[in-house]
């Protein structure tokens, strides 16, 4: 049964964290990065998420990675920035999956195009906060959303 005239909001954070590999770097692996999806305060999103599918650049082995339980993250090594896609599939199959684009950043803002990285300690963080709004959700899904989002 759907709850008419009702909305529920699920806060999410998605993004990437990258580190320069320094002496461990080679021509094709200059950085290690992690692409992730989570709750803003690391809430467990698994009661409402069926799976998260990460679509990486086609040059990666297995560019499509499907995760059915947290942590919803993928760690890789590479040399270039690219646009990744994150698809969230909900436990309630009547709710449409959503697709998010995220640019994986390896270099801090303002870095000159030909500048060689030197800092192996400081992470380059590119994160976004968003809120997924569900309109007229099913009663069961609504209850799970409230639990996950810590709403009254």
Rosetta silent file (secondary structure, phi, psi, omega in degrees, C-alpha in Angstrom):
SEQUENCE: XXXXXXXXXXXXXXXXXXXXXXXXXXXXXXXXXXXXXXXXXXXXXXXXXXXXXXXXXXXXXXXXXXXXXXXXXXXXXXXXXXXXXXXXXXXXXXXXXXXXXXXXXXXXXXXXXXXXXXXXXXXXXXXXXXXXXXXXXXXXXXXXXXXXXXXX
SCORE:     score description
SCORE:     0.000 S_00000001
   1 L     0.000  130.858 -179.831    0.000    0.000    0.000 S_00000001
   2 E   -88.928  148.520  179.950    1.325    3.410   -1.020 S_00000001
   3 L   -96.474   99.550 -177.472    1.196    6.391    1.289 S_00000001
   4 L   -68.287  149.778  177.493   -0.523    9.106   -0.715 S_00000001
   5 L    58.926   33.389 -178.822    0.447   12.763   -0.218 S_00000001
   6 L  -128.417  139.280  172.357    3.602   11.697    1.627 S_00000001
   7 E  -125.977  151.026  174.709    7.245   12.386    0.889 S_00000001
   8 E  -134.541  143.901 -174.679   10.351   10.987    2.515 S_00000001
   9 E  -118.690  130.885  177.644   13.868   12.290    2.131 S_00000001
  10 E  -115.781  110.034  176.421   17.042   10.190    2.240 S_00000001
  11 E   -73.026  137.053  177.262   20.295   12.146    2.707 S_00000001
  12 E  -136.536  157.280  172.333   23.302   10.642    0.905 S_00000001
  13 E  -128.095  132.815  176.458   26.951   11.507    0.365 S_00000001
  14 E  -136.665  154.182  179.346   28.864   10.322   -2.687 S_00000001
  15 E   163.208 -161.651 -177.743   32.284   11.117   -3.989 S_00000001
  16 E  -141.181  152.938  175.450   35.907   10.150   -4.199 S_00000001
  17 E  -129.332  125.911 -176.434   39.076   10.344   -2.145 S_00000001
  18 E  -126.811  145.986  175.712   42.427   10.145   -3.972 S_00000001
  19 E  -128.138  139.783  172.294   46.064    9.913   -2.877 S_00000001
  20 E   -74.431  136.568 -175.390   49.218   10.380   -4.929 S_00000001
  21 L   -83.056  -11.461  177.168   51.310    7.183   -4.742 S_00000001
  22 H    62.278 -128.085 -177.004   54.700    8.939   -4.707 S_00000001
  23 H   -64.375  -20.537  179.524   57.611    6.487   -5.094 S_00000001
  24 H   -82.473   -6.723 -176.310   55.140    3.612   -5.652 S_00000001
  25 L   -73.707  150.050  168.813   53.725    5.356   -8.735 S_00000001
  26 E  -132.613 -175.842 -173.771   54.364    4.222  -12.285 S_00000001
  27 L   -55.293  -36.922 -174.443   53.295    5.583  -15.670 S_00000001
  28 L  -104.737   -6.615 -179.020   49.780    4.104  -15.463 S_00000001
  29 E  -134.745   81.093 -178.852   49.215    4.125  -11.698 S_00000001
  30 L   -93.490  -22.383 -175.644   50.008    7.518  -10.208 S_00000001
  31 E  -136.171  152.528  167.808   47.105    7.673   -7.749 S_00000001
  32 E  -112.581  134.220 -178.584   44.939    5.423   -5.614 S_00000001
  33 E  -136.788  156.307  176.079   41.314    6.505   -5.268 S_00000001
  34 E  -127.532  126.647  175.016   38.112    5.303   -3.653 S_00000001
  35 E  -100.824  131.402 -173.276   34.658    6.060   -5.062 S_00000001
  36 E  -142.086  160.186  170.644   31.927    5.773   -2.426 S_00000001
  37 E  -135.099  132.421 -179.507   28.263    6.190   -1.504 S_00000001
  38 E  -158.498  174.919  171.296   27.204    6.440    2.144 S_00000001
  39 L   -76.754  154.861 -177.264   24.966    8.178    4.636 S_00000001
  40 L   -57.207  -31.668  177.757   26.132   11.670    5.734 S_00000001
  41 L  -115.728   32.542 -178.480   27.035   10.297    9.182 S_00000001
  42 L    62.451   29.553  175.419   27.892    6.803    7.928 S_00000001
  43 L   -61.079  149.993  176.690   24.345    5.565    8.498 S_00000001
  44 L   -76.788  112.745 -178.903   23.673    2.031    7.258 S_00000001
  45 L   -91.066   -2.831 -174.424   21.754    2.498    3.993 S_00000001
  46 L   -62.031  -25.330  176.639   21.336   -1.242    3.350 S_00000001
  47 L   -64.129  -21.311 -178.334   17.725   -1.400    4.648 S_00000001
  48 L  -114.996  -13.984 -178.910   16.645    0.719    1.645 S_00000001
  49 E  -103.792  126.712  175.425   19.336   -0.062   -0.972 S_00000001
  50 E   -81.059  -46.470  176.930   19.219   -3.300   -2.930 S_00000001
  51 E  -161.127  157.637  174.109   22.479   -2.625   -4.778 S_00000001
  52 E  -121.422  128.329 -179.305   24.863    0.087   -5.883 S_00000001
  53 E  -114.423  119.309  177.643   26.428   -0.222   -9.333 S_00000001
  54 E   -97.181  125.784  177.321   29.602    1.744  -10.043 S_00000001
  55 E  -107.584  107.315 -178.081   30.334    2.387  -13.731 S_00000001
  56 L   -93.370  177.411  175.761   34.031    3.216  -14.127 S_00000001
  57 L   -59.024  140.034 -176.323   36.033    4.273  -17.175 S_00000001
  58 L   -60.943  -14.435  179.562   36.002    1.443  -19.771 S_00000001
  59 L   -73.684  -13.556  178.955   39.810    1.123  -19.532 S_00000001
  60 L   -79.948  146.769  170.899   39.469   -0.558  -16.110 S_00000001
  61 L   -64.588  134.511 -176.002   39.239   -4.324  -15.762 S_00000001
  62 L    50.580   70.113 -178.329   35.578   -4.955  -14.890 S_00000001
  63 L   -66.988  -15.686  176.444   34.445   -1.337  -15.401 S_00000001
  64 E  -108.247  120.701 -178.471   31.033   -2.204  -13.908 S_00000001
  65 E  -121.127  125.766 -176.861   31.121   -3.099  -10.196 S_00000001
  66 E  -112.854  124.809  179.762   27.974   -4.198   -8.380 S_00000001
  67 E  -121.022  129.495 -177.619   27.783   -4.132   -4.572 S_00000001
  68 L  -104.979   -0.797  176.449   24.826   -5.539   -2.649 S_00000001
  69 L  -150.022  156.392 -179.595   25.995   -4.616    0.853 S_00000001
  70 L   -70.481  159.178    0.190   27.979   -1.835    2.516 S_00000001
  71 L   -74.814  138.987  178.429   30.487   -0.407    2.366 S_00000001
  72 E   -86.499   86.102 -178.676   29.381    0.831   -1.050 S_00000001
  73 E  -154.753  154.643  178.510   32.833    1.726   -2.364 S_00000001
  74 E  -132.669  130.694  177.422   35.367    0.802   -5.025 S_00000001
  75 E  -115.010  133.055 -178.554   39.120    1.393   -4.720 S_00000001
  76 E  -143.745  173.468  172.212   41.364    1.477   -7.783 S_00000001
  77 E  -122.536  147.062  179.322   44.635    2.874   -9.084 S_00000001
  78 E  -170.937 -173.190 -176.324   45.039    4.983  -12.193 S_00000001
  79 L  -123.805  -10.984 -174.127   46.561    8.054  -13.769 S_00000001
  80 L  -130.115  154.036  174.861   43.654   10.141  -15.078 S_00000001
  81 L   -81.169  147.821  179.090   40.537   11.917  -13.917 S_00000001
  82 E  -157.838  167.237  179.013   37.231   10.727  -15.375 S_00000001
  83 E   -92.943  120.882  177.218   33.466   10.847  -14.926 S_00000001
  84 E  -104.579  157.653  176.638   32.056    7.811  -13.088 S_00000001
  85 E  -116.098  140.561  177.335   28.395    6.814  -12.797 S_00000001
  86 E  -124.067  118.778  179.486   26.771    5.516   -9.619 S_00000001
  87 E  -109.130  126.909  179.067   23.429    3.720   -9.949 S_00000001
  88 E  -107.311  123.772  177.558   21.366    3.118   -6.818 S_00000001
  89 E  -109.317  128.429 -173.750   18.737    0.370   -6.937 S_00000001
  90 E   -87.853  155.461  177.508   16.194    0.451   -4.101 S_00000001
  91 L   -63.436  -35.026  176.303   14.852   -2.460   -2.046 S_00000001
  92 L   -84.175  107.224 -174.665   11.351   -1.394   -3.088 S_00000001
  93 L   -66.912  -12.658  176.607   11.336   -2.358   -6.775 S_00000001
  94 L   -78.941  -12.161  175.226    8.468    0.058   -7.460 S_00000001
  95 L   -88.888  131.385 -177.140   10.927    2.922   -6.782 S_00000001
  96 L   -72.408  138.759  174.758   12.966    3.817   -9.852 S_00000001
  97 L   -61.118  154.745  175.815   16.754    3.483   -9.631 S_00000001
  98 E  -116.681  152.348  179.936   18.693    6.740   -9.735 S_00000001
  99 E  -121.497  126.463 -178.510   21.886    7.500  -11.651 S_00000001
 100 E  -117.804  138.096  173.248   24.470    9.928  -10.304 S_00000001
 101 E  -101.452  140.647  177.733   27.524   11.260  -12.165 S_00000001
 102 E  -142.595  128.948  176.702   30.697   12.003  -10.254 S_00000001
 103 E   -85.141  117.648  178.111   34.002   13.342  -11.522 S_00000001
 104 E   -76.000  119.901 -177.272   36.918   11.492   -9.917 S_00000001
 105 L  -104.357  129.450  178.009   39.476   14.150   -8.983 S_00000001
 106 L  -106.485  -21.257 -174.258   43.151   13.277   -8.565 S_00000001
 107 L  -118.829  141.830  179.027   44.614   16.773   -8.350 S_00000001
 108 L   -61.660  151.407  177.197   43.773   19.600   -5.915 S_00000001
 109 L   -55.821  140.017  178.258   41.815   22.552   -7.361 S_00000001
 110 L    87.348    2.124  178.413   44.132   25.109   -8.942 S_00000001
 111 L   -70.531  132.393  178.235   46.851   22.591   -9.863 S_00000001
 112 L   -64.068  145.282 -175.246   48.702   23.646  -13.023 S_00000001
 113 L   -53.711  -36.824 -176.710   48.074   21.264  -15.963 S_00000001
 114 L  -104.194   10.008 -177.893   51.703   20.045  -16.161 S_00000001
 115 L   -71.233  133.639  177.951   52.549   20.200  -12.454 S_00000001
 116 L   -85.028  130.076  179.139   53.971   16.985  -11.047 S_00000001
 117 L   -68.909  148.124  178.953   52.301   15.931   -7.790 S_00000001
 118 L  -130.128  -25.026 -173.193   54.571   15.616   -4.751 S_00000001
 119 L   -84.707  114.001  179.029   52.282   15.356   -1.708 S_00000001
 120 L   -97.601   -5.151 -175.033   51.528   11.746   -0.733 S_00000001
 121 L   -94.064  -32.427 -172.219   49.922   12.642    2.629 S_00000001
 122 L   -92.993  127.045  178.886   47.047   14.920    1.651 S_00000001
 123 L   -79.091  145.304  169.987   43.896   13.416    0.181 S_00000001
 124 E   -97.975  109.680 -175.043   42.094   15.048   -2.724 S_00000001
 125 E  -105.665  128.371  175.409   38.455   14.828   -1.631 S_00000001
 126 E  -129.557   96.516 -176.660   35.576   15.446   -4.044 S_00000001
 127 E  -123.797  151.840  175.888   32.292   14.799   -2.226 S_00000001
 128 E  -131.788  143.568  173.559   28.701   15.863   -2.722 S_00000001
 129 E  -103.170  138.125  177.169   25.730   15.851   -0.370 S_00000001
 130 E  -146.466  165.108  176.567   22.311   15.185   -1.858 S_00000001
 131 E  -128.147  122.787  177.453   18.830   14.259   -0.741 S_00000001
 132 E   -90.713  123.721 -178.279   16.778   11.645   -2.571 S_00000001
 133 E  -103.854  127.357  177.667   13.071   12.466   -2.285 S_00000001
 134 E  -107.535  126.743 -179.587   10.521    9.660   -2.481 S_00000001
 135 E  -105.657  131.189 -179.780    6.931   10.651   -3.271 S_00000001
 136 L    52.242   52.901 -179.260    4.041    8.432   -2.147 S_00000001
 137 L   -71.052  164.515  174.730    6.322    5.572   -1.002 S_00000001
 138 E   -68.593  157.360 -178.862    4.980    2.206    0.114 S_00000001
 139 H   -58.713  -44.999 -177.764    4.325    1.928    3.864 S_00000001
 140 H   -63.212  -46.840 -179.155    7.104   -0.615    4.344 S_00000001
 141 H   -65.225  -40.173  178.311    9.670    1.407    2.402 S_00000001
 142 H   -58.833  -45.169  179.592    8.605    4.609    4.189 S_00000001
 143 H   -60.988  -43.432  178.332    9.172    2.955    7.575 S_00000001
 144 H   -65.124  -40.997  178.348   12.647    1.807    6.490 S_00000001
 145 H   -60.302  -43.046 -179.881   13.486    5.288    5.147 S_00000001
 146 H   -63.261  -40.720  178.896   12.528    6.877    8.457 S_00000001
 147 H   -63.409  -47.473 -177.125   14.725    4.422   10.360 S_00000001
 148 H   -65.311  -42.650 -176.160   17.725    4.959    8.078 S_00000001
 149 L   -82.267   -0.027 -179.313   17.379    8.747    7.999 S_00000001
 150 L    55.734   40.776  179.388   16.872    8.874   11.799 S_00000001
 151 L   -94.827  154.012 -179.576   13.688   10.856   11.384 S_00000001
 152 L   -67.414    0.000    0.000   10.951   10.945   14.045 S_00000001
